[in-house]
Amino acid sequence: MVTATFRFYDQLGAFLPRERRGREFSTPCAREATAKHMIEALGVPHTEVDLVLVNGESQGFEHALSEGDRVAVYPSFGQLDIHALQRLRSQIPGRPRFVADAHLGGLARLLRMAGYDTLYDNGYHDDEIERIAREEARVLLSRDRELLKRRSVEHGCYLHALDPAQQLRELFARLRLGGAMRPFSLCLHCNLPLRQVEKAEVLDRLPPRVAETHTEFTTCDHCGRVYWKGSHHARMCALLADVELPPSPDSQP
Ligand SMILES: [Zn+2]
């Protein structure tokens, strides 16, 4: 048994009991325990950690802890450039795609609205979500720490907020998604690309009042739904413009 001292920075504190937040604390570690093992044993999923310093040196997750080590654990840095230090995982390749767990239907819908490919089904069980994330290189979205601690989960994101719009804001800030939005390009139900159509092609699927007052339409070739820029569209545009802004201090956990 060895004893090491830990400090978790910024929003990582939300995973700890109150008395361990924002300060150093010492804890016994099993012999040969790795940094990752202890970080997760203390309550923080590995997906939430971007950088570990042991005695001031950048180290990997598999670093074995020794007596008296001082371990500083940092979350995703967002804009800050830490390329000189050892990142703990590869960058997300290309445009991020997501798989959301069964409790995040509202967030999944908002991500689709912003044009981010997001798989979601409220019948998914944990093994299935883990498999999809691994096989399709998707970012796993969850409020279940144990799911995010699974070894095969490379890219994941714990959502601190309960409200879907706040969750979207968290995710946009963490992964810098704002600049690559493609609003209203995906079907909200099927997660598939929408196609522009002439009014004549969809006239029989439109409420008469919508047919009279709108000229631009898109449709999903999978489910046949038709989309137009109604009052709902305006509200959603306002929401998407708003989430591009950085989180306000009182929306932090
Ligand atoms: Zn559809």
Short mmCIF file of C-alpha atoms and ligand atoms in Angstrom, two decimals:
data_model
loop_
_atom_site.label_atom_id
_atom_site.label_comp_id
_atom_site.label_asym_id
_atom_site.label_seq_id
_atom_site.Cartn_x
_atom_site.Cartn_y
_atom_site.Cartn_z
CA MET A 1 0.00 0.00 0.00
CA VAL A 2 1.29 3.47 -0.89
CA THR A 3 -0.19 6.90 -0.14
CA ALA A 4 -0.53 9.53 -2.87
CA THR A 5 -1.94 13.05 -2.87
CA PHE A 6 -4.54 14.05 -5.46
CA ARG A 7 -6.02 17.28 -6.68
CA PHE A 8 -8.80 17.38 -9.27
CA TYR A 9 -9.27 20.65 -11.15
CA ASP A 10 -12.25 22.62 -12.38
CA GLN A 11 -15.41 20.68 -13.23
CA LEU A 12 -13.81 17.35 -12.22
CA GLY A 13 -14.59 18.41 -8.66
CA ALA A 14 -18.27 17.71 -9.37
CA PHE A 15 -17.49 13.97 -9.27
CA LEU A 16 -15.98 14.13 -5.79
CA PRO A 17 -17.51 14.36 -2.32
CA ARG A 18 -17.72 17.99 -1.27
CA GLU A 19 -14.81 17.81 1.18
CA ARG A 20 -12.42 16.76 -1.59
CA ARG A 21 -13.34 19.49 -4.08
CA GLY A 22 -10.85 22.24 -4.93
CA ARG A 23 -8.13 20.98 -2.60
CA GLU A 24 -5.44 18.36 -2.24
CA PHE A 25 -6.19 15.20 -0.34
CA SER A 26 -4.18 12.09 0.45
CA THR A 27 -5.47 8.61 -0.06
CA PRO A 28 -4.08 5.09 0.16
CA CYS A 29 -3.57 3.30 -3.16
CA ALA A 30 -3.14 -0.40 -3.80
CA ARG A 31 0.41 -1.41 -4.61
CA GLU A 32 1.05 -0.99 -8.36
CA ALA A 33 -2.17 1.00 -8.76
CA THR A 34 -2.08 3.08 -11.94
CA ALA A 35 -3.12 6.70 -12.23
CA LYS A 36 -6.22 5.63 -14.17
CA HIS A 37 -7.23 3.04 -11.61
CA MET A 38 -7.07 5.56 -8.78
CA ILE A 39 -8.74 8.40 -10.70
CA GLU A 40 -11.70 6.14 -11.49
CA ALA A 41 -11.77 4.64 -7.99
CA LEU A 42 -12.08 8.21 -6.67
CA GLY A 43 -15.15 8.69 -8.87
CA VAL A 44 -13.97 10.35 -12.09
CA PRO A 45 -14.48 8.51 -15.43
CA HIS A 46 -11.33 8.43 -17.59
CA THR A 47 -13.25 10.06 -20.46
CA GLU A 48 -13.40 13.30 -18.47
CA VAL A 49 -9.64 13.61 -17.95
CA ASP A 50 -7.31 15.22 -20.49
CA LEU A 51 -4.09 15.60 -18.56
CA VAL A 52 -2.41 14.02 -15.53
CA LEU A 53 0.66 15.51 -13.89
CA VAL A 54 2.52 13.34 -11.38
CA ASN A 55 5.01 15.40 -9.35
CA GLY A 56 4.71 18.06 -12.04
CA GLU A 57 5.46 15.73 -14.97
CA SER A 58 2.91 14.84 -17.63
CA GLN A 59 2.15 11.11 -17.39
CA GLY A 60 -0.04 8.51 -19.10
CA PHE A 61 -2.97 6.73 -17.48
CA GLU A 62 -0.88 3.59 -16.95
CA HIS A 63 1.71 5.35 -14.78
CA ALA A 64 2.18 3.31 -11.58
CA LEU A 65 1.90 5.40 -8.44
CA SER A 66 4.63 5.51 -5.80
CA GLU A 67 4.71 6.56 -2.16
CA GLY A 68 4.28 10.32 -1.77
CA ASP A 69 3.32 11.04 -5.41
CA ARG A 70 1.39 14.23 -5.98
CA VAL A 71 -1.16 13.77 -8.73
CA ALA A 72 -2.88 16.71 -10.48
CA VAL A 73 -5.81 15.76 -12.69
CA TYR A 74 -7.23 18.13 -15.33
CA PRO A 75 -10.37 18.04 -17.45
CA SER A 76 -10.69 18.85 -21.15
CA PHE A 77 -8.84 22.09 -21.82
CA GLY A 78 -11.07 23.35 -24.58
CA GLN A 79 -9.20 26.17 -26.28
CA LEU A 80 -5.95 25.90 -24.34
CA ASP A 81 -3.06 24.40 -26.28
CA ILE A 82 -1.43 21.56 -24.35
CA HIS A 83 0.29 19.93 -27.32
CA ALA A 84 3.63 19.95 -25.53
CA LEU A 85 2.17 17.74 -22.81
CA GLN A 86 1.01 14.17 -23.08
CA ARG A 87 -2.60 14.01 -24.13
CA LEU A 88 -4.31 10.97 -22.70
CA ARG A 89 -6.22 10.01 -25.82
CA SER A 90 -6.17 10.60 -29.55
CA GLN A 91 -8.13 13.53 -30.92
CA ILE A 92 -11.61 12.72 -32.15
CA PRO A 93 -11.08 11.97 -35.84
CA GLY A 94 -12.93 14.31 -38.20
CA ARG A 95 -16.40 15.63 -37.50
CA PRO A 96 -17.60 14.15 -34.20
CA ARG A 97 -20.49 11.71 -34.30
CA PHE A 98 -22.32 10.68 -31.18
CA VAL A 99 -24.23 7.89 -29.50
CA ALA A 100 -26.46 9.04 -26.65
CA ASP A 101 -27.61 6.81 -23.80
CA ALA A 102 -31.28 6.11 -23.15
CA HIS A 103 -31.72 9.10 -20.82
CA LEU A 104 -30.51 11.73 -23.28
CA GLY A 105 -33.26 11.79 -25.89
CA GLY A 106 -33.69 15.57 -25.60
CA LEU A 107 -29.99 16.20 -26.17
CA ALA A 108 -29.90 13.75 -29.10
CA ARG A 109 -32.70 15.66 -30.78
CA LEU A 110 -30.93 19.00 -30.31
CA LEU A 111 -27.67 17.60 -31.68
CA ARG A 112 -29.49 16.35 -34.78
CA MET A 113 -31.07 19.78 -35.13
CA ALA A 114 -27.56 21.28 -35.11
CA GLY A 115 -26.57 18.78 -37.82
CA TYR A 116 -24.53 16.36 -35.70
CA ASP A 117 -25.05 12.69 -36.48
CA THR A 118 -26.34 11.24 -33.18
CA LEU A 119 -27.61 7.71 -32.63
CA TYR A 120 -30.21 7.33 -29.92
CA ASP A 121 -32.81 4.76 -28.99
CA ASN A 122 -34.44 4.56 -25.59
CA GLY A 123 -34.18 0.77 -25.85
CA TYR A 124 -30.37 0.77 -26.01
CA HIS A 125 -28.77 -1.15 -23.17
CA ASP A 126 -25.28 -0.31 -21.92
CA ASP A 127 -23.41 -3.09 -23.76
CA GLU A 128 -24.99 -2.04 -27.03
CA ILE A 129 -24.07 1.62 -26.56
CA GLU A 130 -20.51 0.65 -25.67
CA ARG A 131 -20.28 -1.53 -28.79
CA ILE A 132 -21.68 1.17 -31.10
CA ALA A 133 -19.29 3.78 -29.70
CA ARG A 134 -16.32 1.45 -30.21
CA GLU A 135 -17.22 0.06 -33.65
CA GLU A 136 -18.36 3.35 -35.17
CA ALA A 137 -15.83 5.60 -33.36
CA ARG A 138 -18.65 7.68 -31.87
CA VAL A 139 -18.43 9.88 -28.79
CA LEU A 140 -20.47 8.24 -26.03
CA LEU A 141 -22.77 10.69 -24.24
CA SER A 142 -24.01 9.72 -20.80
CA ARG A 143 -24.80 10.75 -17.26
CA ASP A 144 -23.80 7.26 -16.09
CA ARG A 145 -20.26 7.34 -14.74
CA GLU A 146 -19.90 3.57 -14.70
CA LEU A 147 -20.68 3.37 -18.42
CA LEU A 148 -18.02 5.98 -19.16
CA LYS A 149 -15.47 4.10 -17.03
CA ARG A 150 -15.63 1.07 -19.31
CA ARG A 151 -12.21 0.32 -20.72
CA SER A 152 -13.20 0.23 -24.39
CA VAL A 153 -14.78 3.69 -24.28
CA GLU A 154 -12.20 5.92 -25.97
CA HIS A 155 -14.19 9.11 -26.43
CA GLY A 156 -17.00 9.90 -24.04
CA CYS A 157 -18.57 12.87 -22.40
CA TYR A 158 -20.38 13.09 -19.08
CA LEU A 159 -23.17 15.67 -19.12
CA HIS A 160 -23.39 17.54 -15.83
CA ALA A 161 -26.59 19.43 -16.61
CA LEU A 162 -30.07 17.88 -16.56
CA ASP A 163 -31.67 20.27 -19.03
CA PRO A 164 -31.09 19.32 -22.71
CA ALA A 165 -30.30 22.89 -23.83
CA GLN A 166 -27.74 23.22 -21.02
CA GLN A 167 -26.31 19.83 -21.95
CA LEU A 168 -25.93 21.01 -25.53
CA ARG A 169 -24.13 24.12 -24.31
CA GLU A 170 -21.73 22.02 -22.21
CA LEU A 171 -20.95 19.78 -25.15
CA PHE A 172 -20.47 22.70 -27.56
CA ALA A 173 -18.03 24.34 -25.15
CA ARG A 174 -16.10 21.16 -24.46
CA LEU A 175 -15.78 19.95 -28.06
CA ARG A 176 -15.92 23.36 -29.75
CA LEU A 177 -18.81 22.31 -31.95
CA GLY A 178 -20.29 25.71 -32.69
CA GLY A 179 -18.32 26.53 -35.84
CA ALA A 180 -19.22 23.29 -37.62
CA MET A 181 -22.98 23.32 -37.07
CA ARG A 182 -25.17 22.46 -40.06
CA PRO A 183 -28.56 23.38 -38.64
CA PHE A 184 -31.64 21.61 -39.95
CA SER A 185 -29.72 19.25 -42.24
CA LEU A 186 -30.79 16.01 -40.49
CA CYS A 187 -34.16 14.40 -39.82
CA LEU A 188 -34.85 14.77 -36.09
CA HIS A 189 -36.47 11.33 -35.99
CA CYS A 190 -34.21 9.28 -38.29
CA ASN A 191 -30.83 11.05 -37.99
CA LEU A 192 -30.59 10.95 -41.82
CA PRO A 193 -29.89 13.80 -44.28
CA LEU A 194 -32.80 15.96 -45.39
CA ARG A 195 -33.38 16.76 -49.06
CA GLN A 196 -34.76 20.03 -50.45
CA VAL A 197 -38.01 19.55 -52.31
CA GLU A 198 -40.43 21.61 -54.40
CA LYS A 199 -43.73 22.39 -52.77
CA ALA A 200 -45.60 20.42 -55.41
CA GLU A 201 -43.83 17.22 -54.40
CA VAL A 202 -44.98 17.45 -50.77
CA LEU A 203 -48.23 19.40 -51.12
CA ASP A 204 -50.37 16.47 -50.06
CA ARG A 205 -48.37 16.22 -46.79
CA LEU A 206 -48.75 19.89 -45.78
CA PRO A 207 -51.38 21.51 -43.59
CA PRO A 208 -53.26 23.97 -45.88
CA ARG A 209 -52.12 27.00 -43.93
CA VAL A 210 -48.45 25.97 -44.22
CA ALA A 211 -48.87 25.37 -47.97
CA GLU A 212 -50.24 28.89 -48.34
CA THR A 213 -47.57 30.69 -46.34
CA HIS A 214 -44.29 28.82 -46.97
CA THR A 215 -42.16 28.22 -50.05
CA GLU A 216 -39.12 26.24 -48.81
CA PHE A 217 -39.35 22.63 -47.73
CA THR A 218 -37.08 19.70 -46.95
CA THR A 219 -38.04 16.09 -46.55
CA CYS A 220 -36.64 12.88 -45.09
CA ASP A 221 -36.68 10.10 -47.67
CA HIS A 222 -36.75 7.51 -44.92
CA CYS A 223 -39.82 8.56 -42.88
CA GLY A 224 -41.43 11.00 -45.34
CA ARG A 225 -41.64 13.86 -42.82
CA VAL A 226 -41.62 17.36 -44.29
CA TYR A 227 -39.87 20.30 -42.59
CA TRP A 228 -40.44 24.03 -43.10
CA LYS A 229 -39.36 27.23 -41.38
CA GLY A 230 -42.25 27.82 -39.01
CA SER A 231 -42.33 29.31 -35.53
CA HIS A 232 -40.67 26.18 -34.11
CA HIS A 233 -37.76 26.73 -36.53
CA ALA A 234 -37.31 30.33 -35.31
CA ARG A 235 -37.24 29.21 -31.67
CA MET A 236 -34.67 26.54 -32.44
CA CYS A 237 -32.48 29.02 -34.39
CA ALA A 238 -32.44 31.23 -31.31
CA LEU A 239 -31.47 28.28 -29.11
CA LEU A 240 -28.65 27.20 -31.45
CA ALA A 241 -27.30 30.77 -31.66
CA ASP A 242 -27.37 30.89 -27.88
CA VAL A 243 -25.45 27.64 -27.28
CA GLU A 244 -22.56 28.89 -29.40
CA LEU A 245 -21.83 31.37 -26.63
CA PRO A 246 -19.65 30.18 -23.75
CA PRO A 247 -21.49 28.84 -20.69
CA SER A 248 -22.45 31.48 -18.15
CA PRO A 249 -20.87 31.00 -14.70
CA ASP A 250 -24.17 30.06 -13.09
CA SER A 251 -24.74 27.21 -15.58
CA GLN A 252 -21.59 25.48 -14.33
CA PRO A 253 -22.18 22.50 -12.05
ZN ZN B 1 -36.95 10.81 -41.05
#
